[in-house]
Every structure is written in C-alpha cells, then in structure tokens.
Amino acid sequence: YLDLHKICSDPRPPIQFADNEGKYIFFPCGDAQYMVAETATMKLIAKYPRPVWYRSNANADSHPWADERALLALMYKDSETSYRIEIWDPVQNKKISTMNVEMPASQQRDVPSMHISPQSKYLVVMPTDGKSILSYNIDSGALVQNIKLNTPRPLTKLLDEGLFSNDDATFFIRHDNFVEAYSLENGALIQKISNLQLLKGNVCETFCPEDRNNFAYFGEVNTFVNYYYVSD
C-alpha cells in the first residue's frame, strides 16, 4: 500500500518505478514537481521541477534494459526554440549531464520526444519539425550526431516514432509503409525495409482516429514484426 499523501498533498498519475528492482517510485506532485520516493517506506528521496517531457530507463516497453543504472531524462523548455535536458540518477539524486538543444519552432509536435538506448549510452531526441534525429552521449551530454532523415515527409505522429533493438547504436523509424535504420554513431542510413503490409481491422477502420499499426524488433535485428490493434 503506497500512501503518496505522506510526501505530496496532490499526487498525480502516472506512478512508475524509478529503478529496475522496484525499490523506488516516481510520480508527479501537483503541477510543479516530480517526486522520487522509497517504495517500502514512502521516504522522499528526491524532487525535481516538473518537466514538459520525461523518459526513464527503468520503464521499458519493448525490450529488457542492459544497463542497471536508474536514469531519468527530464526535458525543460527555456524558450520557443530552446530545450534543456537534464539526466539524473534519481536514486542517488545525482545529475549525470545536461544537454542544451536548439531546434526550429514547429507545429508538428508540441515538444520533442526522447528515447534512452538499452545500455543507456545514447539519448535520442526527435525534434518537433520531424526531419532529423539528434543523438547525445548520456554521460557527457555531448552531441554525437545530427542525422537528417530520408523520409519523404516530416514525422508527424507518435506512431512515426522510433525504437531500439538490443543494439545500442541502431535506431529504427517506421514511416508509412517502410522502416529505416540509422547508426547513432556515424549517422549513416543502415537499412531500409519497404513495402510493408499495413493491416487494419474493421473496428479500427470505423472507430480508430488514426492508423494503429506498430512495430518491434527482436534479437540482433534479425526479425522484424509489424502488428496492429483490434478490439472486440
């Protein structure tokens, strides 16, 4: 039983684990802060100003993480074109690095999106114009590559987002009916898979606001799976 009110008068969802062992949780507190607490005792470990976007390497949704470090990437908007990303170890309450990201103003997305690589070597930032990928070294905060996408139109939807496989330096983007794989180390286009069969169920044709296809990779990028959602 987690009594969040011990440390926050206005706890908000989502409540997530801040580490791989589940010993710590983090959650929004009101409109101003993110709280990190010990799961067993609800002792406050750390608190941060609430960011416009965040990413944790303890909440994996596509593959197991290889890095046992607990990391939070917190994104703050300093101006219309300037963002500050702070990488923290929430358990130790220690700042790892800071990235200052300049990008053109765009209506494609509200804020840039972020992805942490499986071994936490790279942070991928996808700017709001949907035309490039920025890869940063998480420990130093240095920009590694600014990769210009070969896609025929900007990435405009969350379903155009990318993901990692078990390969820490390869990032994938699905765009309409094809997938592109990029190297985060040298910026090269590694592979392009075209003519994907995009499936759509009858329910989605009627009720879904957008195409619900998604994708995943397994193993050492040997198997590609494209799947879609249906509902009874």
XYZ file of C-alpha atoms in Angstrom:
232
model
C 0.000 0.000 0.000
C 1.526 3.308 -1.130
C 0.383 6.378 0.753
C 1.576 9.108 -1.601
C -0.004 11.768 0.580
C 2.803 11.255 3.104
C 5.034 13.366 0.878
C 2.639 15.058 -1.553
C -0.719 16.735 -0.974
C -1.666 16.461 -4.655
C -0.246 13.252 -6.213
C -0.915 12.712 -9.923
C -0.598 9.764 -12.300
C 1.368 8.145 -13.759
C 3.129 6.406 -10.871
C 6.131 4.439 -12.151
C 9.189 2.625 -10.894
C 12.368 4.694 -10.865
C 14.697 1.680 -10.810
C 14.803 -1.831 -12.245
C 14.317 -3.510 -8.852
C 11.155 -1.571 -7.970
C 12.619 -0.209 -4.746
C 11.829 3.373 -5.743
C 8.907 5.083 -7.473
C 8.438 8.488 -9.049
C 5.272 10.438 -9.758
C 4.058 13.987 -10.458
C 3.137 16.094 -7.445
C 0.690 18.793 -8.476
C 1.688 20.926 -11.434
C 5.139 21.828 -10.193
C 7.218 18.836 -9.115
C 8.228 15.233 -9.709
C 8.763 13.184 -6.543
C 11.052 10.158 -6.098
C 10.302 8.014 -3.038
C 11.355 4.726 -1.474
C 8.629 2.188 -2.234
C 8.617 0.412 1.133
C 8.679 3.450 3.433
C 7.489 6.322 1.177
C 10.542 8.262 2.285
C 11.237 11.191 -0.048
C 14.491 10.611 -1.934
C 14.479 13.471 -4.449
C 12.243 16.007 -6.136
C 12.616 17.881 -9.406
C 10.769 20.676 -11.182
C 8.098 19.098 -13.353
C 9.377 18.814 -16.940
C 7.468 19.192 -20.191
C 8.569 15.648 -21.100
C 10.481 12.856 -19.405
C 11.880 9.405 -20.097
C 13.054 6.709 -17.682
C 15.255 3.728 -18.497
C 13.539 1.744 -15.721
C 10.233 1.635 -17.618
C 10.961 -0.485 -20.660
C 8.100 -1.202 -23.018
C 9.843 -3.039 -25.854
C 12.891 -4.906 -24.531
C 14.818 -5.585 -21.293
C 17.363 -2.942 -20.376
C 21.011 -3.954 -20.294
C 22.060 -1.085 -18.038
C 21.255 -1.495 -14.348
C 21.657 2.225 -13.624
C 18.499 4.138 -12.796
C 18.232 7.214 -15.016
C 15.686 9.936 -15.643
C 15.815 12.258 -18.656
C 13.922 15.451 -17.793
C 13.170 17.968 -20.551
C 12.553 21.654 -19.785
C 11.528 24.345 -22.261
C 13.614 27.506 -21.902
C 12.192 29.339 -24.946
C 10.231 28.658 -28.137
C 13.288 27.037 -29.728
C 15.448 26.090 -26.741
C 15.151 22.983 -24.571
C 17.293 21.836 -21.648
C 17.543 18.116 -20.932
C 18.899 17.008 -17.570
C 19.962 13.396 -16.961
C 19.621 12.371 -13.311
C 20.229 9.286 -11.227
C 17.028 9.584 -9.141
C 18.113 7.046 -6.524
C 21.388 8.848 -5.801
C 19.831 12.252 -6.565
C 22.862 12.942 -8.750
C 22.925 14.899 -12.000
C 24.738 12.994 -14.756
C 24.733 15.536 -17.593
C 22.897 18.399 -19.269
C 22.045 18.835 -22.966
C 21.038 22.216 -24.385
C 19.035 21.543 -27.538
C 18.255 24.246 -30.111
C 15.649 23.394 -32.709
C 13.314 25.265 -35.059
C 9.837 26.102 -33.886
C 7.276 23.771 -35.429
C 3.633 22.826 -35.237
C 4.308 19.155 -35.999
C 4.537 18.225 -32.294
C 4.115 20.043 -29.013
C 7.514 19.014 -27.621
C 10.419 16.862 -28.834
C 10.385 13.200 -27.878
C 13.221 11.268 -26.205
C 14.471 7.683 -26.179
C 17.166 6.101 -23.973
C 19.251 3.355 -25.574
C 19.254 -0.147 -23.971
C 22.670 0.270 -22.333
C 21.997 3.940 -21.583
C 24.863 5.106 -23.779
C 22.767 7.360 -26.014
C 19.814 9.674 -25.641
C 17.891 10.156 -28.884
C 15.982 13.413 -29.264
C 13.474 13.723 -32.105
C 12.926 17.453 -32.816
C 9.470 18.887 -33.319
C 9.971 19.502 -37.052
C 10.101 15.716 -37.633
C 13.051 15.983 -40.044
C 16.021 14.787 -38.002
C 17.342 12.680 -35.118
C 19.797 14.014 -32.534
C 21.930 11.509 -30.621
C 23.682 12.549 -27.398
C 26.167 10.806 -25.152
C 24.282 10.391 -21.887
C 27.325 10.536 -19.595
C 28.988 13.594 -21.158
C 25.974 15.368 -22.635
C 27.857 15.833 -25.927
C 26.064 15.803 -29.274
C 27.188 12.718 -31.202
C 25.187 13.024 -34.435
C 22.592 15.250 -36.066
C 21.007 12.807 -38.519
C 18.882 14.179 -41.335
C 16.053 11.796 -42.164
C 15.467 10.479 -45.675
C 11.713 10.224 -45.141
C 9.587 11.915 -47.858
C 7.594 13.879 -45.281
C 8.239 15.001 -41.686
C 7.332 12.590 -38.918
C 4.117 13.991 -37.539
C 2.514 11.303 -35.361
C 3.532 9.376 -32.294
C 3.160 6.253 -34.413
C 6.003 7.565 -36.572
C 8.263 7.315 -33.535
C 11.267 5.048 -33.404
C 12.706 2.415 -31.121
C 15.860 0.483 -30.313
C 16.590 -3.187 -30.666
C 19.206 -4.829 -28.449
C 21.797 -2.939 -30.499
C 22.642 0.176 -28.502
C 23.747 2.243 -31.501
C 20.990 1.460 -34.042
C 17.734 3.391 -34.091
C 14.666 2.500 -36.167
C 11.866 4.632 -37.533
C 8.707 3.349 -39.148
C 7.235 5.778 -41.641
C 4.062 4.861 -43.507
C 4.843 1.531 -45.214
C 8.598 1.366 -44.713
C 11.219 1.304 -41.946
C 14.620 2.965 -41.815
C 17.532 2.001 -39.548
C 20.136 4.636 -38.654
C 23.505 4.460 -36.917
C 23.668 6.815 -33.947
C 27.472 6.732 -34.078
C 28.111 7.884 -37.654
C 24.672 8.984 -38.820
C 24.535 6.533 -41.719
C 21.344 5.008 -43.078
C 21.993 1.317 -42.399
C 18.930 -0.321 -43.859
C 15.571 0.464 -45.423
C 12.683 -2.003 -45.429
C 9.996 -1.012 -47.910
C 6.541 -2.172 -48.943
C 5.332 -3.239 -45.524
C 1.848 -4.691 -45.436
C -0.074 -2.386 -43.136
C -3.048 -4.201 -41.662
C -6.120 -2.505 -40.333
C -9.067 -4.255 -38.697
C -12.686 -3.392 -39.413
C -13.118 -1.902 -35.943
C -10.204 0.459 -36.476
C -11.492 1.482 -39.886
C -14.645 2.698 -38.176
C -13.581 3.948 -34.765
C -9.824 4.485 -34.551
C -8.756 8.113 -35.060
C -5.515 7.093 -36.759
C -3.712 4.078 -38.124
C -2.866 1.803 -35.185
C -0.035 -0.185 -36.739
C 3.056 -0.541 -34.609
C 6.317 -2.439 -34.884
C 9.040 -4.204 -32.917
C 12.433 -5.879 -33.387
C 13.776 -8.985 -31.698
C 17.233 -10.404 -31.157
C 20.099 -8.854 -33.073
C 17.813 -7.119 -35.578
C 17.146 -10.403 -37.341
C 13.379 -10.347 -37.027
C 11.012 -7.509 -37.791
C 7.383 -7.616 -36.676
C 4.659 -5.244 -37.799
C 1.407 -5.601 -35.862
C -1.874 -3.828 -35.336
C -4.514 -3.418 -32.664
C -8.045 -4.779 -32.819
C -10.871 -4.609 -30.331
C -13.904 -6.831 -29.707
